mmCIF file with all atom_site columns, C-alpha atoms in Angstrom:
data_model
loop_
_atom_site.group_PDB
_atom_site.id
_atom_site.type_symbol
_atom_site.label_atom_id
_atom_site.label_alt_id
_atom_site.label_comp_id
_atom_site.label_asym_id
_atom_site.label_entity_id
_atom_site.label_seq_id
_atom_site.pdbx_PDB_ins_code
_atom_site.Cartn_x
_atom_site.Cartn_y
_atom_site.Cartn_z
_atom_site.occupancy
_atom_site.B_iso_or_equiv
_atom_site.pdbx_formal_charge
_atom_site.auth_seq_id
_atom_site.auth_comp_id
_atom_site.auth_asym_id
_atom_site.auth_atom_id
_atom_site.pdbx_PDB_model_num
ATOM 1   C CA . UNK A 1 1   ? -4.066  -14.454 -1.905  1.00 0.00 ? 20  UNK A CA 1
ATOM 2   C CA . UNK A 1 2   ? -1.076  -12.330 -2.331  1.00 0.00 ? 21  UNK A CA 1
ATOM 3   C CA . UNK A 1 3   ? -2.924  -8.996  -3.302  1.00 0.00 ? 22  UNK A CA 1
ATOM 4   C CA . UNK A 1 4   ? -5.394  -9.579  0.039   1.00 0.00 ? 23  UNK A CA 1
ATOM 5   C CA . UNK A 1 5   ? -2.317  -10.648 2.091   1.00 0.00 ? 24  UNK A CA 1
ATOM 6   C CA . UNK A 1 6   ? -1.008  -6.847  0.875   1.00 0.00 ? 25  UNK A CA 1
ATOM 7   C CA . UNK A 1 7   ? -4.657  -5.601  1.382   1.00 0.00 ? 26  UNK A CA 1
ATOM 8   C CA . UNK A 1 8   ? -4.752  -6.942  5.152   1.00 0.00 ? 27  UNK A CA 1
ATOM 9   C CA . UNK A 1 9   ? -1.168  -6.249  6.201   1.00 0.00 ? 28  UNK A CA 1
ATOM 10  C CA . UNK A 1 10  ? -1.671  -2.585  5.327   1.00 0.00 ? 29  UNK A CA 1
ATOM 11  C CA . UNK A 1 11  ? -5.242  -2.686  7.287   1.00 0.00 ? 30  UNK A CA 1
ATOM 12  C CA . UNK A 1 12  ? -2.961  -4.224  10.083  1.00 0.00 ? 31  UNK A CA 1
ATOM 13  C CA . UNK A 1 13  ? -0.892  -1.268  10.482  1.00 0.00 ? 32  UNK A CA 1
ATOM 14  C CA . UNK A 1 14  ? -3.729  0.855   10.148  1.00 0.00 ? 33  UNK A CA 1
ATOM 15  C CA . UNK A 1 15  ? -5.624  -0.799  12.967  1.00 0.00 ? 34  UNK A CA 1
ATOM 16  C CA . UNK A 1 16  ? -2.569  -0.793  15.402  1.00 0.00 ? 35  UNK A CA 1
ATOM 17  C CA . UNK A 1 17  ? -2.619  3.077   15.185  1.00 0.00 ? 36  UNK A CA 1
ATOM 18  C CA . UNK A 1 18  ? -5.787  3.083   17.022  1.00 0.00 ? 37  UNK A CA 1
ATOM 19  C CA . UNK A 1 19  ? -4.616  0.167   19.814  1.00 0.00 ? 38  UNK A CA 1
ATOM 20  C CA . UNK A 1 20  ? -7.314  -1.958  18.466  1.00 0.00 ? 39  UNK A CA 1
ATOM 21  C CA . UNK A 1 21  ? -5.990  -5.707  19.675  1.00 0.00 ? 40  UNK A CA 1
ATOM 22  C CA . UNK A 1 22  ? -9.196  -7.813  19.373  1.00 0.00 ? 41  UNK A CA 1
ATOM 23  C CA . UNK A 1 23  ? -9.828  -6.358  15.724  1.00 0.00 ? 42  UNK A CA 1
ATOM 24  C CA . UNK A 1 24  ? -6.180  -6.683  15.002  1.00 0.00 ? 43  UNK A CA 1
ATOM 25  C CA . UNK A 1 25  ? -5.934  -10.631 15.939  1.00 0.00 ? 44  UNK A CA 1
ATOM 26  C CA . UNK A 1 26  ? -9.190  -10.656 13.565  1.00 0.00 ? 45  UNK A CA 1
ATOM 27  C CA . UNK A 1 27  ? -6.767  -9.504  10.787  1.00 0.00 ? 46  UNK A CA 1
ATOM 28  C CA . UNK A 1 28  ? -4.097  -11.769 11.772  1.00 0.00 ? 47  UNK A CA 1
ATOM 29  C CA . UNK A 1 29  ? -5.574  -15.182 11.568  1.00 0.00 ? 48  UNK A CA 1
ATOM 30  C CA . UNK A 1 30  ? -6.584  -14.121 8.194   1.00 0.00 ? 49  UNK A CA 1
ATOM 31  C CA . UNK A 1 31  ? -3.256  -13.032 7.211   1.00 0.00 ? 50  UNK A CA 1
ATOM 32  C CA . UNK A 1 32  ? -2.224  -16.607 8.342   1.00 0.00 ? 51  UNK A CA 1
ATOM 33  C CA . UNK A 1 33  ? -4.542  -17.861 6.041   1.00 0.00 ? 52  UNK A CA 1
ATOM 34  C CA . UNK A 1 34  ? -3.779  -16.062 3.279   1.00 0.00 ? 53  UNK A CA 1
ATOM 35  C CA . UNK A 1 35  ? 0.058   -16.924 3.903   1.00 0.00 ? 54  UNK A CA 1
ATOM 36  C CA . UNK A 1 36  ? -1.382  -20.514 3.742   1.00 0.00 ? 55  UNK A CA 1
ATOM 37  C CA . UNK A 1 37  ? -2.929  -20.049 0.506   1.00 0.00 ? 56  UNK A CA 1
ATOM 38  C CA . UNK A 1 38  ? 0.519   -19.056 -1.113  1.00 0.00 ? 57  UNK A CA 1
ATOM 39  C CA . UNK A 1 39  ? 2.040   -22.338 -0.294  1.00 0.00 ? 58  UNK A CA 1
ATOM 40  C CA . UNK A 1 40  ? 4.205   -21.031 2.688   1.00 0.00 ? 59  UNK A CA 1
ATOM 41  C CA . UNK A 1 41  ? 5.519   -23.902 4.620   1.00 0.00 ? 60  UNK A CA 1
ATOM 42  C CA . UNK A 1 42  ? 4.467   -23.810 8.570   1.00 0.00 ? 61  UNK A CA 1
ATOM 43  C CA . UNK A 1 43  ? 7.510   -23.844 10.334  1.00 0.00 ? 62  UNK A CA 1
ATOM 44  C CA . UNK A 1 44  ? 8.208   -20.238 8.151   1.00 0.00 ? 63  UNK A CA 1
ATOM 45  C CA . UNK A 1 45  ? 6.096   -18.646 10.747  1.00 0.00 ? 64  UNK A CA 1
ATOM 46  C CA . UNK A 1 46  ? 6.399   -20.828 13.620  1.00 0.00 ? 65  UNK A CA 1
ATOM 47  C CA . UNK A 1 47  ? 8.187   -18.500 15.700  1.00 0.00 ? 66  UNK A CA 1
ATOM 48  C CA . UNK A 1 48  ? 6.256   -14.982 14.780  1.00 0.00 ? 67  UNK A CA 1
ATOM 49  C CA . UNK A 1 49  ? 3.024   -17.126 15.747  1.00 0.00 ? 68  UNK A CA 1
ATOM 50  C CA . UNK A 1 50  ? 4.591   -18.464 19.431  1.00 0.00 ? 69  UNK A CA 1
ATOM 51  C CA . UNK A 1 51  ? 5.294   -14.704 19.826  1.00 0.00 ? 70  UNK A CA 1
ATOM 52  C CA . UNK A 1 52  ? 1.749   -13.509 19.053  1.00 0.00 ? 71  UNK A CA 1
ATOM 53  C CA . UNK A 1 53  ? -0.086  -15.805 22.149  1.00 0.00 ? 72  UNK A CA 1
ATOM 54  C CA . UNK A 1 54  ? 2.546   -14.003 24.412  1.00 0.00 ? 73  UNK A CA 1
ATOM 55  C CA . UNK A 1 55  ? 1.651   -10.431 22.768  1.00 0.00 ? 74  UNK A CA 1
ATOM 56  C CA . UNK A 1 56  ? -1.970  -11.273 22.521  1.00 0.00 ? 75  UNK A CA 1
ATOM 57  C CA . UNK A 1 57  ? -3.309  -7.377  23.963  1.00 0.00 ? 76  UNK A CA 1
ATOM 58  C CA . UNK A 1 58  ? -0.256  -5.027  22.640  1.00 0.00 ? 77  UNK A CA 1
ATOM 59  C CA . UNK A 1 59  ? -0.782  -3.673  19.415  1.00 0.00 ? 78  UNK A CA 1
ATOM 60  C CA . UNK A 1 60  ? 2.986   -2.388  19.083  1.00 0.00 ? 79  UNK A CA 1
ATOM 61  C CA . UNK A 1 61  ? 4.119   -6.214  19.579  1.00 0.00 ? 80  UNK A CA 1
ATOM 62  C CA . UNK A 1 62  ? 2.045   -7.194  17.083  1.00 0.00 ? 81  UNK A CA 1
ATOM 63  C CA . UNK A 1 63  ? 2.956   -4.824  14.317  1.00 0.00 ? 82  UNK A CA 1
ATOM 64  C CA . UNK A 1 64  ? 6.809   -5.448  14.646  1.00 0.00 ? 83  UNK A CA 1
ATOM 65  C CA . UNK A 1 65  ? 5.704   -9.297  14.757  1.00 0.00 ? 84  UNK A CA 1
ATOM 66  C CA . UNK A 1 66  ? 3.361   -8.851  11.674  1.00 0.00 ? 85  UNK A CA 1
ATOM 67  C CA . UNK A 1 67  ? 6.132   -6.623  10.030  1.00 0.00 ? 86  UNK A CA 1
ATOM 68  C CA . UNK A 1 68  ? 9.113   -9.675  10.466  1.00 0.00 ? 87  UNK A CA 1
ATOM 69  C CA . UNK A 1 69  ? 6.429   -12.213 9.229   1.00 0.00 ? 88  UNK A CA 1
ATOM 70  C CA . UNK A 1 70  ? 5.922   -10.046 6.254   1.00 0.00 ? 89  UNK A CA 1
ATOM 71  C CA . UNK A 1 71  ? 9.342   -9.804  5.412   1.00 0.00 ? 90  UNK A CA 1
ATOM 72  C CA . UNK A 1 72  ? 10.081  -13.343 6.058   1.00 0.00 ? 91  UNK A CA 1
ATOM 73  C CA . UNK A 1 73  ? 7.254   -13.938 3.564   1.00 0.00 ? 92  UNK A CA 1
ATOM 74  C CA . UNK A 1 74  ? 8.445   -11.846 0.470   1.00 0.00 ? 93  UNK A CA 1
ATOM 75  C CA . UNK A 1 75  ? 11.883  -13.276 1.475   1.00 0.00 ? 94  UNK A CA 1
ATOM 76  C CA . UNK A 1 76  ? 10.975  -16.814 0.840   1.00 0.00 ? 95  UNK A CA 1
ATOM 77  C CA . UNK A 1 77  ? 8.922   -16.032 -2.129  1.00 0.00 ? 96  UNK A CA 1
ATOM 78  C CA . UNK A 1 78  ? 12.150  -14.387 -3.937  1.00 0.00 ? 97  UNK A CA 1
ATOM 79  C CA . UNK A 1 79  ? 14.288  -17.688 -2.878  1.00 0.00 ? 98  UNK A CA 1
ATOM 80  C CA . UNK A 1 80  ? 11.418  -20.033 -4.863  1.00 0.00 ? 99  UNK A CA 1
ATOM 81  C CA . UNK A 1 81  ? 11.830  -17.742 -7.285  1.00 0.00 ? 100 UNK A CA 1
ATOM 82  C CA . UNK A 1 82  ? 8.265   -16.614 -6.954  1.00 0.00 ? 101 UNK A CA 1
ATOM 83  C CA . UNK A 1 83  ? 9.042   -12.674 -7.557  1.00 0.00 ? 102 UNK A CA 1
ATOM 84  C CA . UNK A 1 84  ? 6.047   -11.787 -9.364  1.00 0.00 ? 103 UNK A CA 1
ATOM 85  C CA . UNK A 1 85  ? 3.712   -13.159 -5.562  1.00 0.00 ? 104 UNK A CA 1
ATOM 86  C CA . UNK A 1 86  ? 5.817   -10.705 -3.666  1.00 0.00 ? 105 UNK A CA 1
ATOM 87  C CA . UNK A 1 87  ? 5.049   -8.243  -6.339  1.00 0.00 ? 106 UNK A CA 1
ATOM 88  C CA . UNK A 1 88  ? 1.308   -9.235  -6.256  1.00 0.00 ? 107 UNK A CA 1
ATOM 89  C CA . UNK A 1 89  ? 1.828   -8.430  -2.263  1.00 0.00 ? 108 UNK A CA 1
ATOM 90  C CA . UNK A 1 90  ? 3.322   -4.769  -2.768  1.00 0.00 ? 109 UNK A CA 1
ATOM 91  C CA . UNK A 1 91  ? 0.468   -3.949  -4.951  1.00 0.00 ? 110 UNK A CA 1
ATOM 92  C CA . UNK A 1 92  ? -2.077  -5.009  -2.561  1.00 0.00 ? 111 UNK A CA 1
ATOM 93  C CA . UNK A 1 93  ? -0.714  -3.034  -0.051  1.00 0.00 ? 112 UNK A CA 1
ATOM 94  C CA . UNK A 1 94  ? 0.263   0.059   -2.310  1.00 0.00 ? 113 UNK A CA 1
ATOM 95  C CA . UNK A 1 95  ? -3.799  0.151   -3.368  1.00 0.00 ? 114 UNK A CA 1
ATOM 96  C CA . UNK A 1 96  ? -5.262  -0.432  0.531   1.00 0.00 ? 115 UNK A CA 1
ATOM 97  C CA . UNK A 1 97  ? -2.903  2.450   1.564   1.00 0.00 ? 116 UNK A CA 1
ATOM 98  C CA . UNK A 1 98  ? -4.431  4.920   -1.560  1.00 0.00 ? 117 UNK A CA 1
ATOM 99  C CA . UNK A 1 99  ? -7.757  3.489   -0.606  1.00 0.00 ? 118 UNK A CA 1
ATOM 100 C CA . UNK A 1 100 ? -7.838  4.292   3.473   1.00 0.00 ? 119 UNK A CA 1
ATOM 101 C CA . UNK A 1 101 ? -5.679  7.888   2.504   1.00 0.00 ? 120 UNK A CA 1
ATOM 102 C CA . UNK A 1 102 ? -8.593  8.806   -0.407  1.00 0.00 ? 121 UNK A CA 1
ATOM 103 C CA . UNK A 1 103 ? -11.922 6.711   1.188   1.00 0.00 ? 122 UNK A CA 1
ATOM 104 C CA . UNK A 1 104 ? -11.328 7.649   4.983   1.00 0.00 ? 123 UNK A CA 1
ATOM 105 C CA . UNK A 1 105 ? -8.829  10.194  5.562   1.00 0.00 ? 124 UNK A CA 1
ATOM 106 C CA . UNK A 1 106 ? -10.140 12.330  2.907   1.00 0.00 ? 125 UNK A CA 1
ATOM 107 C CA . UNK A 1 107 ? -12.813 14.629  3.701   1.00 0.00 ? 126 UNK A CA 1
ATOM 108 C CA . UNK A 1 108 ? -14.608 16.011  0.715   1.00 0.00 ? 127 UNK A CA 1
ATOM 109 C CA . UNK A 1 109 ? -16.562 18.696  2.648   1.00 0.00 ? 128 UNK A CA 1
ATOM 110 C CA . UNK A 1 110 ? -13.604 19.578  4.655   1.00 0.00 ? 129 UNK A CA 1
ATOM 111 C CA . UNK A 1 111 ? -10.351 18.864  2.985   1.00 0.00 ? 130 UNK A CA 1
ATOM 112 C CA . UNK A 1 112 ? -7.375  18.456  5.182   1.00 0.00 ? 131 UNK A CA 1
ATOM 113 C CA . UNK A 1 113 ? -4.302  19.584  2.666   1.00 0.00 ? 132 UNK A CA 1
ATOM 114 C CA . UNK A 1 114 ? -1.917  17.424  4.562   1.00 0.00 ? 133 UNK A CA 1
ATOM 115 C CA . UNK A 1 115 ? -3.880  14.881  3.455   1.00 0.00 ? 134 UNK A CA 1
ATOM 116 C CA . UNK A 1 116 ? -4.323  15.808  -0.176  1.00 0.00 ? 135 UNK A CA 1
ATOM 117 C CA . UNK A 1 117 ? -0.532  16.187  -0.471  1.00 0.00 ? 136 UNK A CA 1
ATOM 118 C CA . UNK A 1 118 ? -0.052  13.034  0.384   1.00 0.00 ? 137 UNK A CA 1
ATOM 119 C CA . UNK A 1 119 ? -2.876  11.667  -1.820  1.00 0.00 ? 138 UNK A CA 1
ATOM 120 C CA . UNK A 1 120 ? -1.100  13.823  -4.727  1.00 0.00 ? 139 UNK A CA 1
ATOM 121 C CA . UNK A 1 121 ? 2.393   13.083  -3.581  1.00 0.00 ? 140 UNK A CA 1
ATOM 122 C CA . UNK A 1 122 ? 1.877   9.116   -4.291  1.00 0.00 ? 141 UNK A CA 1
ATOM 123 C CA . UNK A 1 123 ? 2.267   9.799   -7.954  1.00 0.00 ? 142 UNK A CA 1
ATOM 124 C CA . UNK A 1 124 ? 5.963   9.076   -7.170  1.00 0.00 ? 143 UNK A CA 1
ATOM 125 C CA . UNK A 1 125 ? 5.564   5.833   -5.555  1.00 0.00 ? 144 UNK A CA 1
ATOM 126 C CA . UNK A 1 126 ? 3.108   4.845   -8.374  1.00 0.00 ? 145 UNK A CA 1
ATOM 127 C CA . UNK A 1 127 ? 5.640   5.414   -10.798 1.00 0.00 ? 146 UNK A CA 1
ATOM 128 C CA . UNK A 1 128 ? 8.007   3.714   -9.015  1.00 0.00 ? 147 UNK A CA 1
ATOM 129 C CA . UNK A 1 129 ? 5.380   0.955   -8.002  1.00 0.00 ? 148 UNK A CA 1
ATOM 130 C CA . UNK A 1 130 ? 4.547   0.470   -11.917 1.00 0.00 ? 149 UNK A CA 1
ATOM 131 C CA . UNK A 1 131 ? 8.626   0.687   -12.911 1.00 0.00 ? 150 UNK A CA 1
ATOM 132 C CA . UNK A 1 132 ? 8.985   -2.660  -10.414 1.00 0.00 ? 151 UNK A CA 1
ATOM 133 C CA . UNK A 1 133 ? 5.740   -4.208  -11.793 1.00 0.00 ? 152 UNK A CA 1
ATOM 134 C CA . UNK A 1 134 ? 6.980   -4.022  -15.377 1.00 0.00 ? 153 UNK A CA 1
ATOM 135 C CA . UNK A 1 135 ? 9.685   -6.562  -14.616 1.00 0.00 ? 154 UNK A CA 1
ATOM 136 C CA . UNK A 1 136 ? 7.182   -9.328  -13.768 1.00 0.00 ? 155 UNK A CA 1
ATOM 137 C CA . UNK A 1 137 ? 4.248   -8.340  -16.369 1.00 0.00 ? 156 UNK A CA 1
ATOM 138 C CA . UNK A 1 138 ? 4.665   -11.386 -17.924 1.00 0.00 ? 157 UNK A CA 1
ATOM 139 C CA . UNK A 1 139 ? 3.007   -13.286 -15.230 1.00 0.00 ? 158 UNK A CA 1
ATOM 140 C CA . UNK A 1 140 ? -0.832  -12.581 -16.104 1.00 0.00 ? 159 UNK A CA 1
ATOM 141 C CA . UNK A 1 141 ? -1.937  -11.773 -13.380 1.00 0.00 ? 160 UNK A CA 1
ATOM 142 C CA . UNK A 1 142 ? 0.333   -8.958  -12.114 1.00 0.00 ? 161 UNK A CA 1
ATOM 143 C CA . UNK A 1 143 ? 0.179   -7.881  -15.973 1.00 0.00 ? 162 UNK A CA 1
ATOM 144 C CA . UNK A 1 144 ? -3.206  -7.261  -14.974 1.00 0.00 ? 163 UNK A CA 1
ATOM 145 C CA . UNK A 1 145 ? -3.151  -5.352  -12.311 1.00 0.00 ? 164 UNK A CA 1
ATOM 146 C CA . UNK A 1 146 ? 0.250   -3.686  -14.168 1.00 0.00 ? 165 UNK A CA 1
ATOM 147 C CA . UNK A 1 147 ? -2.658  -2.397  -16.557 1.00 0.00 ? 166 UNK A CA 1
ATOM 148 C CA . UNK A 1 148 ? -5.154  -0.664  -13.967 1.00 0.00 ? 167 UNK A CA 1
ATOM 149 C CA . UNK A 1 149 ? -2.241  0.899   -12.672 1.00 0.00 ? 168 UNK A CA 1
ATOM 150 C CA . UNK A 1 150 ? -0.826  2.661   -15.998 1.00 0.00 ? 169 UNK A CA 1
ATOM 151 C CA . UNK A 1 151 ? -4.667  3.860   -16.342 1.00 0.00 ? 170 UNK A CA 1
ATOM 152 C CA . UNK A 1 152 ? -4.150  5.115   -12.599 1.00 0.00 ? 171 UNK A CA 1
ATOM 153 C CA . UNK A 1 153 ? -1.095  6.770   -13.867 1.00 0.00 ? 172 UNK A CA 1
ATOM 154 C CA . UNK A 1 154 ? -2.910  8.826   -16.321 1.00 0.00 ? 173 UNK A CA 1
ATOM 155 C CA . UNK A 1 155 ? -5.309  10.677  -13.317 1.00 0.00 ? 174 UNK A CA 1
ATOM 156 C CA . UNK A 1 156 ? -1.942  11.631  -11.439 1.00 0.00 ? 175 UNK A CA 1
ATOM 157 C CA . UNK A 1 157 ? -0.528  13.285  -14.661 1.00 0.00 ? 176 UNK A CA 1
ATOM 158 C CA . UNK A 1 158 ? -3.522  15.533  -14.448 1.00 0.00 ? 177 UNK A CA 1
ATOM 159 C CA . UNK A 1 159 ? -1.848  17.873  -11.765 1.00 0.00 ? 178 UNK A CA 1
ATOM 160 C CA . UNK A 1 160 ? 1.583   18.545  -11.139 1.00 0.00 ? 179 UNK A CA 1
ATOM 161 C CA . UNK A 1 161 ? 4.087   19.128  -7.983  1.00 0.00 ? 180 UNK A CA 1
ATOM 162 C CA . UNK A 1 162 ? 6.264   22.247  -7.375  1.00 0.00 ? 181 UNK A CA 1
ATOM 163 C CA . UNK A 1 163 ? 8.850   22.530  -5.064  1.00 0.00 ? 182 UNK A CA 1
ATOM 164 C CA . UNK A 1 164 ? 10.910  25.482  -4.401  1.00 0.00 ? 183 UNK A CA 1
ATOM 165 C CA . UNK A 1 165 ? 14.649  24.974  -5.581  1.00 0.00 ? 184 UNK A CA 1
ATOM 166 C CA . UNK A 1 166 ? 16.448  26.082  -2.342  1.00 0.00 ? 185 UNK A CA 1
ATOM 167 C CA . UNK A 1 167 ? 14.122  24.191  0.253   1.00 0.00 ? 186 UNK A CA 1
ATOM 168 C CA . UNK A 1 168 ? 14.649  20.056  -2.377  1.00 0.00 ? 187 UNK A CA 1
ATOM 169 C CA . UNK A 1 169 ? 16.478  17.786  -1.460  1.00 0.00 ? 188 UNK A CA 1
ATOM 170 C CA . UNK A 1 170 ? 16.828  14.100  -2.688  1.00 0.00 ? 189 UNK A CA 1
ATOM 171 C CA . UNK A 1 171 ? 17.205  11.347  -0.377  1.00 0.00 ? 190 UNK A CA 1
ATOM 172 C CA . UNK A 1 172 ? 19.126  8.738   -2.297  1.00 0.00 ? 191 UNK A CA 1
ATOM 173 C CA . UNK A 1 173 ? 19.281  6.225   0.446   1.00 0.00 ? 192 UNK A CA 1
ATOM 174 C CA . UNK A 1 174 ? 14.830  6.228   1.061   1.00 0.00 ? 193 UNK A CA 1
ATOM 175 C CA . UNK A 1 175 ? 14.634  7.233   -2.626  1.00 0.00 ? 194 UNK A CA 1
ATOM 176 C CA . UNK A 1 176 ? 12.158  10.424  -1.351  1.00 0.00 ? 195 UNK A CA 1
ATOM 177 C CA . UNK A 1 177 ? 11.967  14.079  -2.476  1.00 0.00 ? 196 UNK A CA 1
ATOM 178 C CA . UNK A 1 178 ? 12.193  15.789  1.200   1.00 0.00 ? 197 UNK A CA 1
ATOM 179 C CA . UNK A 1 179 ? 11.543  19.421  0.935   1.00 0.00 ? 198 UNK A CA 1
ATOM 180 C CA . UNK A 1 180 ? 9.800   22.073  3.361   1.00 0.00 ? 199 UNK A CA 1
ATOM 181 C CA . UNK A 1 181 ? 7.788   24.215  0.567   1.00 0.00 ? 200 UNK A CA 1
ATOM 182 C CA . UNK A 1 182 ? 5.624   22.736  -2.629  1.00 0.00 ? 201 UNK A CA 1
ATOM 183 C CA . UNK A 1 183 ? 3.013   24.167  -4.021  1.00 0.00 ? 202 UNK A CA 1
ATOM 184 C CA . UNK A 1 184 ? 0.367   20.957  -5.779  1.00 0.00 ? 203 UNK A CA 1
ATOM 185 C CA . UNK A 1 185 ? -2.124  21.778  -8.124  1.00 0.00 ? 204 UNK A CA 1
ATOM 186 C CA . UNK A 1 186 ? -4.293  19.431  -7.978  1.00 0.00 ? 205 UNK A CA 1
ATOM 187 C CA . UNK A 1 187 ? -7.930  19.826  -8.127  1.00 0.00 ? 206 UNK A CA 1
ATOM 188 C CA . UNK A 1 188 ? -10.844 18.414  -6.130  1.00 0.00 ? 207 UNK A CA 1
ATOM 189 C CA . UNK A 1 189 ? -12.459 16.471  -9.407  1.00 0.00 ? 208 UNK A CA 1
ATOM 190 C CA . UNK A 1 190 ? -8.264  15.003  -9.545  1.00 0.00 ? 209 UNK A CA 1
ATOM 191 C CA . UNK A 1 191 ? -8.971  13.838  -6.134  1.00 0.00 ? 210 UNK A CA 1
ATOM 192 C CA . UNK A 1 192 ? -12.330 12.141  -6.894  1.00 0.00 ? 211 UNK A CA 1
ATOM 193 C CA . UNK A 1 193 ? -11.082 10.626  -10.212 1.00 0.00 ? 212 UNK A CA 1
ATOM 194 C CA . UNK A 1 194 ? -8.169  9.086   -8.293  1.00 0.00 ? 213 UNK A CA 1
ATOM 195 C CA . UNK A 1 195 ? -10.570 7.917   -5.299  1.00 0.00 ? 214 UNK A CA 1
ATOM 196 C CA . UNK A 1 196 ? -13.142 6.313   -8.083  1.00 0.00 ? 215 UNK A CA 1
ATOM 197 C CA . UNK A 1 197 ? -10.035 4.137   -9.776  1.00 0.00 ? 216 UNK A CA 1
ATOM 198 C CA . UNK A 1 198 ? -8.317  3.282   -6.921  1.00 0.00 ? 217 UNK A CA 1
ATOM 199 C CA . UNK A 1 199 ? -11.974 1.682   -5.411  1.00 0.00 ? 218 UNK A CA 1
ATOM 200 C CA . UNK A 1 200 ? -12.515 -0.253  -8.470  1.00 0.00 ? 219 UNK A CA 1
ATOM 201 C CA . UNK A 1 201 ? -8.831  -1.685  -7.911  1.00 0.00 ? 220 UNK A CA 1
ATOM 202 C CA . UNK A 1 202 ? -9.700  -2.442  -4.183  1.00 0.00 ? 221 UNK A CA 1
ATOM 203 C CA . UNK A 1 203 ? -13.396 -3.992  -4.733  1.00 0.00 ? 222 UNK A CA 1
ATOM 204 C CA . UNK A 1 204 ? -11.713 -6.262  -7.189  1.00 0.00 ? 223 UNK A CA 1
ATOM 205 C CA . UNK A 1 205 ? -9.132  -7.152  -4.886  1.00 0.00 ? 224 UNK A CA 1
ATOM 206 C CA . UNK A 1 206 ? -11.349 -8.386  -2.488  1.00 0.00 ? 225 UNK A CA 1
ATOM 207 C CA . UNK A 1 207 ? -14.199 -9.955  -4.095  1.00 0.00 ? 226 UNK A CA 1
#
């Protein structure tokens, strides 16, 4: 439940992009669900819900009400001491977010390098994503999926990044590399490596 409630809220976001309301109040009654399934009492989400009949047809309402559930969610999961769920959650969404970028965005025919630096620029996330996992492996199942993700790992250390000294910065606040000029070698058969993994990951997810 937690890895599909990361799955859907990312698919959420993605959906409000495109000002699709009826397909987006698809994804929220099974995000309600799902939030069900983890044990979340009722009156947690009480007041996002009352605000969702009144926001029924606007998209932007319903992200920034889907965005305060969420965080009311992993909130009350790290008060019941229930870290390694919220973990499970990140994941979910970390993978669905890899899996739109590499599955839709992607176009093998006609590569769009904006989008293949960001494909190639998550190896920093991953590695932070894995770092934050680590602390909760004991829990099976996120040791699990802690697993897949160290084998991911090993496709993103196939290429490397280059930025130019004078144009890096570090943004210790976001924890981001912002820089104007990189240069990312990655190859095509990277890209379809990291596409094949991070679909196994997915399908698993949500069958």
């Amino acid at each position: 439940a937690a890895l599909n409630l990361g799955v859907y809220g990312v698919d959420l976001g993605y959906l409000q992009l495109f000002h699709l309301s009826q397909e987006s109040i698809n994804y929220w009654i099974v995000i309600e669900k799902l939030i069900s399934q983890l044990g979340i009492p009722n009156d947690i989400i009480t007041a996002p819900g009352e605000l969702l009949d009144e926001n029924f047809n606007n998209p932007d309402s319903l992200m920034q009400i889907a965005t305060a559930t969420f965080a009311i969610v992993k909130d009350h999961l790290n008060e019941q001491n229930r870290e390694s769920a919220a973990t499970m959650i990140m994941i979910g969404g970390w993978v669905e977010a890899l899996y739109i970028a590499t599955e839709t965005l992607y176009n093998e025919e006609n590569p769009d390098p904006e989008i293949i630096a960001i494909i190639a620029e998550q190896k920093y996330s991953l590695n932070s994503l894995v770092s934050f996992a680590k602390n909760y492996h004991q829990n099976p199942e996120v040791a699990r999926y802690f697993r897949k993700l160290r084998l991911l790992q090993n496709s993103f250390r196939e290429f490397n990044i280059y930025y130019e000294k004078h144009n890096l910065r570090i943004d210790t606040v976001n924890k981001v590399i912002v820089t104007s000029e990189n240069r990312i070698d990655i190859t095509k058969e990277n890209i379809l490596q990291i596409k094949k993994l991070i679909k196994q990951i997915r399908d698993e997810i949500i069958n």
